[in-house]
mmCIF file of C-alpha atoms in Angstrom:
data_model
loop_
_atom_site.group_PDB
_atom_site.id
_atom_site.type_symbol
_atom_site.label_atom_id
_atom_site.label_comp_id
_atom_site.label_asym_id
_atom_site.label_seq_id
_atom_site.Cartn_x
_atom_site.Cartn_y
_atom_site.Cartn_z
ATOM 1 C CA MET A 1 -3.768 -32.469 -15.973
ATOM 2 C CA ASN A 2 -2.895 -32.147 -12.290
ATOM 3 C CA ARG A 3 -3.502 -29.016 -10.242
ATOM 4 C CA LEU A 4 -1.858 -27.615 -7.151
ATOM 5 C CA PHE A 5 -3.236 -24.685 -5.165
ATOM 6 C CA VAL A 6 -2.060 -22.456 -2.340
ATOM 7 C CA ASP A 7 -4.574 -20.072 -0.794
ATOM 8 C CA ASN A 8 -3.415 -17.061 1.196
ATOM 9 C CA LEU A 9 0.100 -17.456 -0.139
ATOM 10 C CA THR A 10 0.983 -13.901 0.770
ATOM 11 C CA VAL A 11 -0.344 -10.346 1.038
ATOM 12 C CA ILE A 12 1.112 -7.692 -1.214
ATOM 13 C CA ASP A 13 1.127 -4.254 0.404
ATOM 14 C CA PHE A 14 1.785 -1.502 -2.099
ATOM 15 C CA ALA A 15 0.475 1.799 -3.460
ATOM 16 C CA TYR A 16 -0.768 2.904 -6.845
ATOM 17 C CA LEU A 17 -1.761 6.100 -8.595
ATOM 18 C CA ASP A 18 -5.332 6.731 -9.692
ATOM 19 C CA PRO A 19 -6.614 9.638 -11.838
ATOM 20 C CA HIS A 20 -9.359 10.428 -9.309
ATOM 21 C CA ARG A 21 -8.299 8.970 -5.959
ATOM 22 C CA GLY A 22 -4.664 10.021 -6.202
ATOM 23 C CA LEU A 23 -2.175 7.992 -4.186
ATOM 24 C CA VAL A 24 -3.871 4.826 -2.915
ATOM 25 C CA GLY A 25 -2.418 2.414 -0.367
ATOM 26 C CA GLU A 26 -3.564 -1.143 -1.034
ATOM 27 C CA SER A 27 -3.374 -4.737 0.250
ATOM 28 C CA TRP A 28 -4.228 -7.744 -1.924
ATOM 29 C CA ILE A 29 -4.356 -11.346 -0.777
ATOM 30 C CA VAL A 30 -2.683 -13.751 -3.209
ATOM 31 C CA ASP A 31 -4.032 -17.226 -4.102
ATOM 32 C CA ILE A 32 -2.282 -19.351 -6.723
ATOM 33 C CA GLU A 33 -3.062 -22.441 -8.798
ATOM 34 C CA LEU A 34 -0.517 -24.383 -10.838
ATOM 35 C CA ALA A 35 -1.482 -26.951 -13.470
ATOM 36 C CA GLY A 36 0.789 -29.428 -15.184
ATOM 37 C CA GLU A 37 2.274 -32.885 -15.347
ATOM 38 C CA LEU A 38 3.760 -34.651 -12.356
ATOM 39 C CA ASN A 39 7.539 -34.548 -12.170
ATOM 40 C CA GLU A 40 9.837 -37.429 -11.169
ATOM 41 C CA ALA A 41 8.968 -36.755 -7.510
ATOM 42 C CA GLY A 42 5.235 -37.069 -8.238
ATOM 43 C CA MET A 43 4.584 -33.343 -7.851
ATOM 44 C CA VAL A 44 3.450 -30.477 -10.020
ATOM 45 C CA PHE A 45 5.637 -28.237 -7.873
ATOM 46 C CA ASP A 46 7.256 -28.730 -4.472
ATOM 47 C CA PHE A 47 5.354 -26.903 -1.716
ATOM 48 C CA GLY A 48 8.715 -26.325 -0.089
ATOM 49 C CA HIS A 49 9.727 -24.082 -3.001
ATOM 50 C CA VAL A 50 6.485 -22.095 -3.222
ATOM 51 C CA LYS A 51 7.621 -19.330 -0.884
ATOM 52 C CA SER A 52 11.247 -19.287 -2.012
ATOM 53 C CA THR A 53 10.306 -19.086 -5.698
ATOM 54 C CA ILE A 54 6.721 -17.922 -6.249
ATOM 55 C CA LYS A 55 6.188 -15.651 -3.245
ATOM 56 C CA ALA A 56 9.638 -14.113 -3.696
ATOM 57 C CA HIS A 57 8.909 -13.367 -7.365
ATOM 58 C CA ILE A 58 5.537 -11.756 -6.609
ATOM 59 C CA ASP A 59 7.006 -9.694 -3.775
ATOM 60 C CA ASP A 60 9.844 -8.497 -5.981
ATOM 61 C CA GLN A 61 7.449 -7.363 -8.726
ATOM 62 C CA VAL A 62 4.767 -5.612 -6.673
ATOM 63 C CA ASP A 63 5.173 -5.677 -2.878
ATOM 64 C CA HIS A 64 6.101 -2.341 -1.266
ATOM 65 C CA ARG A 65 6.280 -0.648 -4.647
ATOM 66 C CA LEU A 66 4.388 2.232 -6.243
ATOM 67 C CA LEU A 67 2.482 1.070 -9.357
ATOM 68 C CA ILE A 68 2.205 3.667 -12.129
ATOM 69 C CA PRO A 69 -0.219 3.273 -15.083
ATOM 70 C CA ALA A 70 2.118 4.088 -17.951
ATOM 71 C CA ASP A 71 -0.561 5.094 -20.490
ATOM 72 C CA TYR A 72 -2.387 7.687 -18.388
ATOM 73 C CA SER A 73 -2.398 11.032 -20.172
ATOM 74 C CA GLY A 74 -1.721 12.916 -16.929
ATOM 75 C CA LEU A 75 1.598 11.169 -16.305
ATOM 76 C CA GLN A 76 4.493 13.583 -16.821
ATOM 77 C CA TRP A 77 8.022 12.205 -16.645
ATOM 78 C CA LEU A 78 10.287 14.858 -15.124
ATOM 79 C CA ASP A 79 13.461 12.918 -15.838
ATOM 80 C CA PRO A 80 13.226 10.561 -18.841
ATOM 81 C CA GLU A 81 16.164 8.534 -17.522
ATOM 82 C CA ALA A 82 14.752 8.082 -14.007
ATOM 83 C CA ALA A 83 11.623 5.922 -13.682
ATOM 84 C CA GLY A 84 11.004 7.203 -10.168
ATOM 85 C CA HIS A 85 10.821 10.928 -10.985
ATOM 86 C CA PHE A 86 7.496 12.105 -12.353
ATOM 87 C CA ARG A 87 4.398 14.226 -11.778
ATOM 88 C CA TRP A 88 0.895 12.717 -11.761
ATOM 89 C CA HIS A 89 -1.868 15.155 -12.722
ATOM 90 C CA LEU A 90 -5.248 14.298 -11.202
ATOM 91 C CA GLU A 91 -8.643 14.861 -12.769
ATOM 92 C CA ASP A 92 -9.417 17.638 -10.259
ATOM 93 C CA GLY A 93 -6.473 19.748 -11.481
ATOM 94 C CA THR A 94 -4.119 18.964 -8.586
ATOM 95 C CA TRP A 95 -0.952 16.897 -8.878
ATOM 96 C CA ILE A 96 1.372 14.535 -7.049
ATOM 97 C CA GLU A 97 5.116 14.631 -7.592
ATOM 98 C CA HIS A 98 7.325 11.653 -6.756
ATOM 99 C CA ARG A 99 11.048 10.997 -6.768
ATOM 100 C CA SER A 100 12.721 7.762 -5.740
ATOM 101 C CA PRO A 101 15.200 5.086 -6.805
ATOM 102 C CA GLU A 102 13.893 2.994 -9.699
ATOM 103 C CA GLN A 103 13.406 -0.162 -7.598
ATOM 104 C CA ALA A 104 10.659 1.590 -5.625
ATOM 105 C CA VAL A 105 8.307 1.883 -8.619
ATOM 106 C CA THR A 106 6.783 -0.359 -11.284
ATOM 107 C CA THR A 107 5.133 0.903 -14.452
ATOM 108 C CA VAL A 108 2.202 -1.149 -15.704
ATOM 109 C CA PRO A 109 0.334 -0.949 -19.036
ATOM 110 C CA GLY A 110 -2.967 0.911 -19.177
ATOM 111 C CA THR A 111 -4.525 4.044 -17.769
ATOM 112 C CA ALA A 112 -5.486 2.546 -14.390
ATOM 113 C CA VAL A 113 -4.329 -0.210 -12.051
ATOM 114 C CA GLU A 114 -6.708 -3.180 -12.214
ATOM 115 C CA ARG A 115 -6.449 -6.369 -10.168
ATOM 116 C CA GLN A 116 -7.105 -8.760 -13.038
ATOM 117 C CA ALA A 117 -4.498 -7.103 -15.253
ATOM 118 C CA ILE A 118 -1.875 -7.289 -12.497
ATOM 119 C CA ALA A 119 -2.790 -10.928 -11.781
ATOM 120 C CA THR A 120 -2.369 -11.801 -15.467
ATOM 121 C CA ARG A 121 0.957 -9.973 -15.625
ATOM 122 C CA LEU A 122 2.244 -11.866 -12.585
ATOM 123 C CA SER A 123 0.994 -15.211 -13.924
ATOM 124 C CA GLU A 124 2.774 -14.702 -17.224
ATOM 125 C CA SER A 125 6.047 -13.673 -15.609
ATOM 126 C CA LEU A 126 5.916 -16.637 -13.217
ATOM 127 C CA GLN A 127 5.316 -19.061 -16.087
ATOM 128 C CA ARG A 128 8.692 -18.072 -17.532
ATOM 129 C CA ILE A 129 10.649 -19.046 -14.406
ATOM 130 C CA LEU A 130 8.862 -22.244 -13.344
ATOM 131 C CA PRO A 131 9.835 -25.777 -14.479
ATOM 132 C CA ASP A 132 8.635 -27.007 -17.881
ATOM 133 C CA ASN A 133 6.181 -29.485 -16.363
ATOM 134 C CA VAL A 134 4.156 -26.525 -14.968
ATOM 135 C CA GLN A 135 1.944 -25.756 -17.953
ATOM 136 C CA SER A 136 -0.192 -22.957 -16.549
ATOM 137 C CA VAL A 137 -0.192 -20.518 -13.658
ATOM 138 C CA HIS A 138 -3.293 -18.807 -12.327
ATOM 139 C CA ILE A 139 -3.019 -16.043 -9.756
ATOM 140 C CA SER A 140 -6.013 -14.564 -7.964
ATOM 141 C CA LEU A 141 -5.719 -11.221 -6.181
ATOM 142 C CA ARG A 142 -8.516 -10.433 -3.748
ATOM 143 C CA LEU A 143 -9.432 -7.934 -1.073
ATOM 144 C CA GLU A 144 -9.849 -8.871 2.555
ATOM 145 C CA ALA A 145 -13.530 -9.139 3.486
ATOM 146 C CA ILE A 146 -14.015 -6.487 6.167
ATOM 147 C CA GLU A 147 -17.140 -5.976 8.247
ATOM 148 C CA GLY A 148 -17.112 -2.389 9.334
ATOM 149 C CA ALA A 149 -14.804 0.510 8.534
ATOM 150 C CA TRP A 150 -11.440 0.564 6.823
ATOM 151 C CA TYR A 151 -9.137 3.075 5.193
ATOM 152 C CA HIS A 152 -6.414 3.127 2.552
ATOM 153 C CA TYR A 153 -3.174 4.784 3.591
ATOM 154 C CA ALA A 154 0.259 5.245 2.054
ATOM 155 C CA HIS A 155 3.471 6.103 3.859
ATOM 156 C CA GLY A 156 7.232 5.536 4.046
ATOM 157 C CA LEU A 157 9.505 4.553 6.922
ATOM 158 C CA LYS A 158 12.990 5.903 6.334
ATOM 159 C CA LYS A 159 14.484 4.085 9.340
ATOM 160 C CA HIS A 160 13.265 0.667 8.221
ATOM 161 C CA ASP A 161 15.997 -1.701 7.047
ATOM 162 C CA GLY A 162 13.823 -3.180 4.274
ATOM 163 C CA ASN A 163 11.456 -2.013 1.561
ATOM 164 C CA CYS A 164 9.159 -0.162 3.990
ATOM 165 C CA GLN A 165 11.585 2.745 3.624
ATOM 166 C CA ARG A 166 10.079 3.456 0.194
ATOM 167 C CA ILE A 167 8.140 6.700 0.475
ATOM 168 C CA ALA A 168 4.991 5.568 -1.350
ATOM 169 C CA HIS A 169 3.869 2.096 -0.373
ATOM 170 C CA GLY A 170 0.714 1.391 1.566
ATOM 171 C CA HIS A 171 -2.052 -0.728 2.973
ATOM 172 C CA ARG A 172 -5.805 -1.255 3.055
ATOM 173 C CA SER A 173 -6.551 -1.572 6.744
ATOM 174 C CA ARG A 174 -9.492 -2.276 8.957
ATOM 175 C CA ILE A 175 -9.889 -0.399 12.241
ATOM 176 C CA ARG A 176 -11.446 -1.429 15.518
ATOM 177 C CA ILE A 177 -12.189 1.092 18.272
ATOM 178 C CA LEU A 178 -13.608 0.372 21.714
ATOM 179 C CA ARG A 179 -15.309 3.076 23.747
ATOM 180 C CA ASN A 180 -15.446 2.139 27.431
ATOM 181 C CA GLY A 181 -15.010 -1.508 26.467
ATOM 182 C CA GLN A 182 -17.701 -1.530 23.774
ATOM 183 C CA ARG A 183 -17.229 -1.527 20.015
ATOM 184 C CA ALA A 184 -17.743 1.984 18.584
ATOM 185 C CA PRO A 185 -18.766 1.739 14.896
ATOM 186 C CA ASP A 186 -19.382 5.489 14.740
ATOM 187 C CA LEU A 187 -15.774 6.265 15.651
ATOM 188 C CA GLU A 188 -14.514 3.607 13.253
ATOM 189 C CA HIS A 189 -16.600 5.156 10.477
ATOM 190 C CA TYR A 190 -15.228 8.599 11.354
ATOM 191 C CA TRP A 191 -11.664 7.401 10.800
ATOM 192 C CA GLY A 192 -12.602 5.445 7.697
ATOM 193 C CA GLU A 193 -13.833 8.691 6.161
ATOM 194 C CA ARG A 194 -11.068 10.922 7.532
ATOM 195 C CA TRP A 195 -8.362 8.592 6.226
ATOM 196 C CA ARG A 196 -9.921 7.664 2.922
ATOM 197 C CA ASP A 197 -6.900 7.437 0.546
ATOM 198 C CA ILE A 198 -4.671 9.376 2.935
ATOM 199 C CA TYR A 199 -0.918 9.885 2.939
ATOM 200 C CA LEU A 200 0.489 9.606 6.461
ATOM 201 C CA ALA A 201 3.693 11.571 6.889
ATOM 202 C CA THR A 202 6.256 12.103 9.647
ATOM 203 C CA ALA A 203 6.711 15.674 10.846
ATOM 204 C CA GLU A 204 10.506 15.666 10.527
ATOM 205 C CA ASP A 205 10.220 14.630 6.857
ATOM 206 C CA HIS A 206 8.087 17.700 6.060
ATOM 207 C CA THR A 207 10.363 20.076 4.165
ATOM 208 C CA GLU A 208 8.024 22.610 2.584
ATOM 209 C CA THR A 209 4.464 23.937 2.377
ATOM 210 C CA PHE A 210 3.617 25.946 -0.726
ATOM 211 C CA GLU A 211 0.732 26.954 -2.985
ATOM 212 C CA ASP A 212 0.140 26.255 -6.654
ATOM 213 C CA ALA A 213 -2.965 27.498 -8.474
ATOM 214 C CA GLY A 214 -4.608 28.235 -5.132
ATOM 215 C CA ILE A 215 -4.006 24.726 -3.734
ATOM 216 C CA THR A 216 -1.825 24.136 -0.668
ATOM 217 C CA TYR A 217 0.785 21.385 -1.030
ATOM 218 C CA HIS A 218 3.161 19.644 1.349
ATOM 219 C CA ARG A 219 6.561 18.327 0.335
ATOM 220 C CA PHE A 220 8.278 15.481 2.172
ATOM 221 C CA SER A 221 11.778 14.122 1.630
ATOM 222 C CA TYR A 222 14.384 11.915 3.267
ATOM 223 C CA ASP A 223 17.440 9.815 2.568
ATOM 224 C CA SER A 224 17.590 6.158 3.538
ATOM 225 C CA ASP A 225 19.671 3.078 2.759
ATOM 226 C CA GLN A 226 18.016 2.725 -0.677
ATOM 227 C CA GLY A 227 18.612 6.343 -1.683
ATOM 228 C CA HIS A 228 16.796 9.679 -1.864
ATOM 229 C CA PHE A 229 13.005 9.823 -1.615
ATOM 230 C CA GLU A 230 10.807 12.862 -2.152
ATOM 231 C CA MET A 231 7.115 13.522 -2.676
ATOM 232 C CA ALA A 232 4.794 16.521 -2.913
ATOM 233 C CA LEU A 233 1.009 16.274 -2.812
ATOM 234 C CA PRO A 234 -2.052 18.342 -1.851
ATOM 235 C CA ALA A 235 -2.220 19.091 1.855
ATOM 236 C CA ALA A 236 -5.843 17.905 1.903
ATOM 237 C CA ARG A 237 -4.633 14.403 0.994
ATOM 238 C CA THR A 238 -2.171 14.184 3.885
ATOM 239 C CA GLU A 239 -2.076 13.891 7.651
ATOM 240 C CA ILE A 240 1.179 14.744 9.405
ATOM 241 C CA MET A 241 2.064 12.795 12.545
ATOM 242 C CA GLY A 242 4.737 13.733 15.081
ATOM 243 C CA PRO A 243 6.614 10.411 15.147
ATOM 244 C CA ASP A 244 7.351 7.891 12.401
ATOM 245 C CA THR A 245 4.317 6.279 10.805
ATOM 246 C CA THR A 246 4.869 2.759 12.135
ATOM 247 C CA VAL A 247 1.648 0.921 12.937
ATOM 248 C CA GLU A 248 2.474 1.234 16.648
ATOM 249 C CA TRP A 249 2.605 5.014 16.401
ATOM 250 C CA ILE A 250 -0.420 5.056 14.111
ATOM 251 C CA ALA A 251 -2.415 3.229 16.799
ATOM 252 C CA CYS A 252 -1.285 5.793 19.387
ATOM 253 C CA HIS A 253 -2.147 8.670 17.055
ATOM 254 C CA LEU A 254 -5.640 7.265 16.478
ATOM 255 C CA ARG A 255 -6.154 6.825 20.210
ATOM 256 C CA ASP A 256 -4.944 10.323 21.096
ATOM 257 C CA GLU A 257 -6.898 12.046 18.338
ATOM 258 C CA THR A 258 -10.038 10.093 19.253
ATOM 259 C CA ARG A 259 -9.665 11.103 22.899
ATOM 260 C CA LYS A 260 -9.736 14.743 21.767
ATOM 261 C CA LEU A 261 -13.193 14.025 20.374
ATOM 262 C CA GLU A 262 -14.315 12.187 23.513
ATOM 263 C CA PRO A 263 -12.100 13.213 26.449
ATOM 264 C CA GLU A 264 -14.339 11.515 29.008
ATOM 265 C CA SER A 265 -14.267 8.114 27.304
ATOM 266 C CA ARG A 266 -11.779 5.266 27.713
ATOM 267 C CA ILE A 267 -10.526 4.587 24.190
ATOM 268 C CA GLU A 268 -8.854 1.429 22.902
ATOM 269 C CA VAL A 269 -7.689 1.244 19.287
ATOM 270 C CA TYR A 270 -6.775 -1.767 17.160
ATOM 271 C CA ALA A 271 -4.973 -0.359 14.130
ATOM 272 C CA PHE A 272 -4.315 -2.847 11.350
ATOM 273 C CA GLU A 273 -1.458 -2.702 8.874
ATOM 274 C CA GLY A 274 -2.836 -4.519 5.869
ATOM 275 C CA VAL A 275 -4.247 -7.972 6.651
ATOM 276 C CA ASN A 276 -4.266 -9.727 10.043
ATOM 277 C CA LYS A 277 -1.532 -7.721 11.719
ATOM 278 C CA GLY A 278 -1.340 -4.437 13.564
ATOM 279 C CA ALA A 279 -0.964 -2.722 16.917
ATOM 280 C CA ILE A 280 -3.093 -1.880 19.963
ATOM 281 C CA ALA A 281 -3.151 1.417 21.838
ATOM 282 C CA GLU A 282 -5.259 1.865 24.965
ATOM 283 C CA GLY A 283 -5.598 4.239 27.843
#
């Protein structure tokens, strides 16, 4: 048996729903291993086709989507014929309501989203589309090793011409802040806690604030190339920014809000969007 491996094939940036944490933005690094017999070219699988076939399949299934555990008792479908329209009841009695085109969501078996279960699901679906000489597929999904603070955020970018326009996708992101040229772990920790499982929204997408059972909620909605998107969730789980929630504007928001805490300091922010990419705001 011959084996082929590709580490760091891609990063899938997505969001999922959790009974306790609510809406969680996430980033998983993908490693793959293929086992099988050599083909007539002496290969298990052509490296040149890895991205066009394997990465594309993984991205289509998970990347920039909202993953919904289909067996969770708190999942309430509001339109049985529309996979993107539902309400998710959390353990604390609050809820999240979501509406989108069907291609923005993926339902998965179980009551919670688990890395190993998603890896197995992807491996099995890949096996069906690869050549017969590929006898097994193993996918590993892992978190970036981060020293210091990070946060999980979800958002949507209605002006984006790709899948970022989906209202509930997200990232697990490190943060680096310099105070007067020196690393400031205390400020990084502050933002890691403030933005723990946060939804970052754009002010012009905010359509309503209302109360239900004593809890304040925000509703956001917009139309983009892929269709109509709408979401309502507890105000305590959101932070509303003035501009769009691109990583460039996120970096500026972090810098400006941090300067309110320390107006006499020179603040420089490195805001990451998932793994190994991001934006810098200084001044």
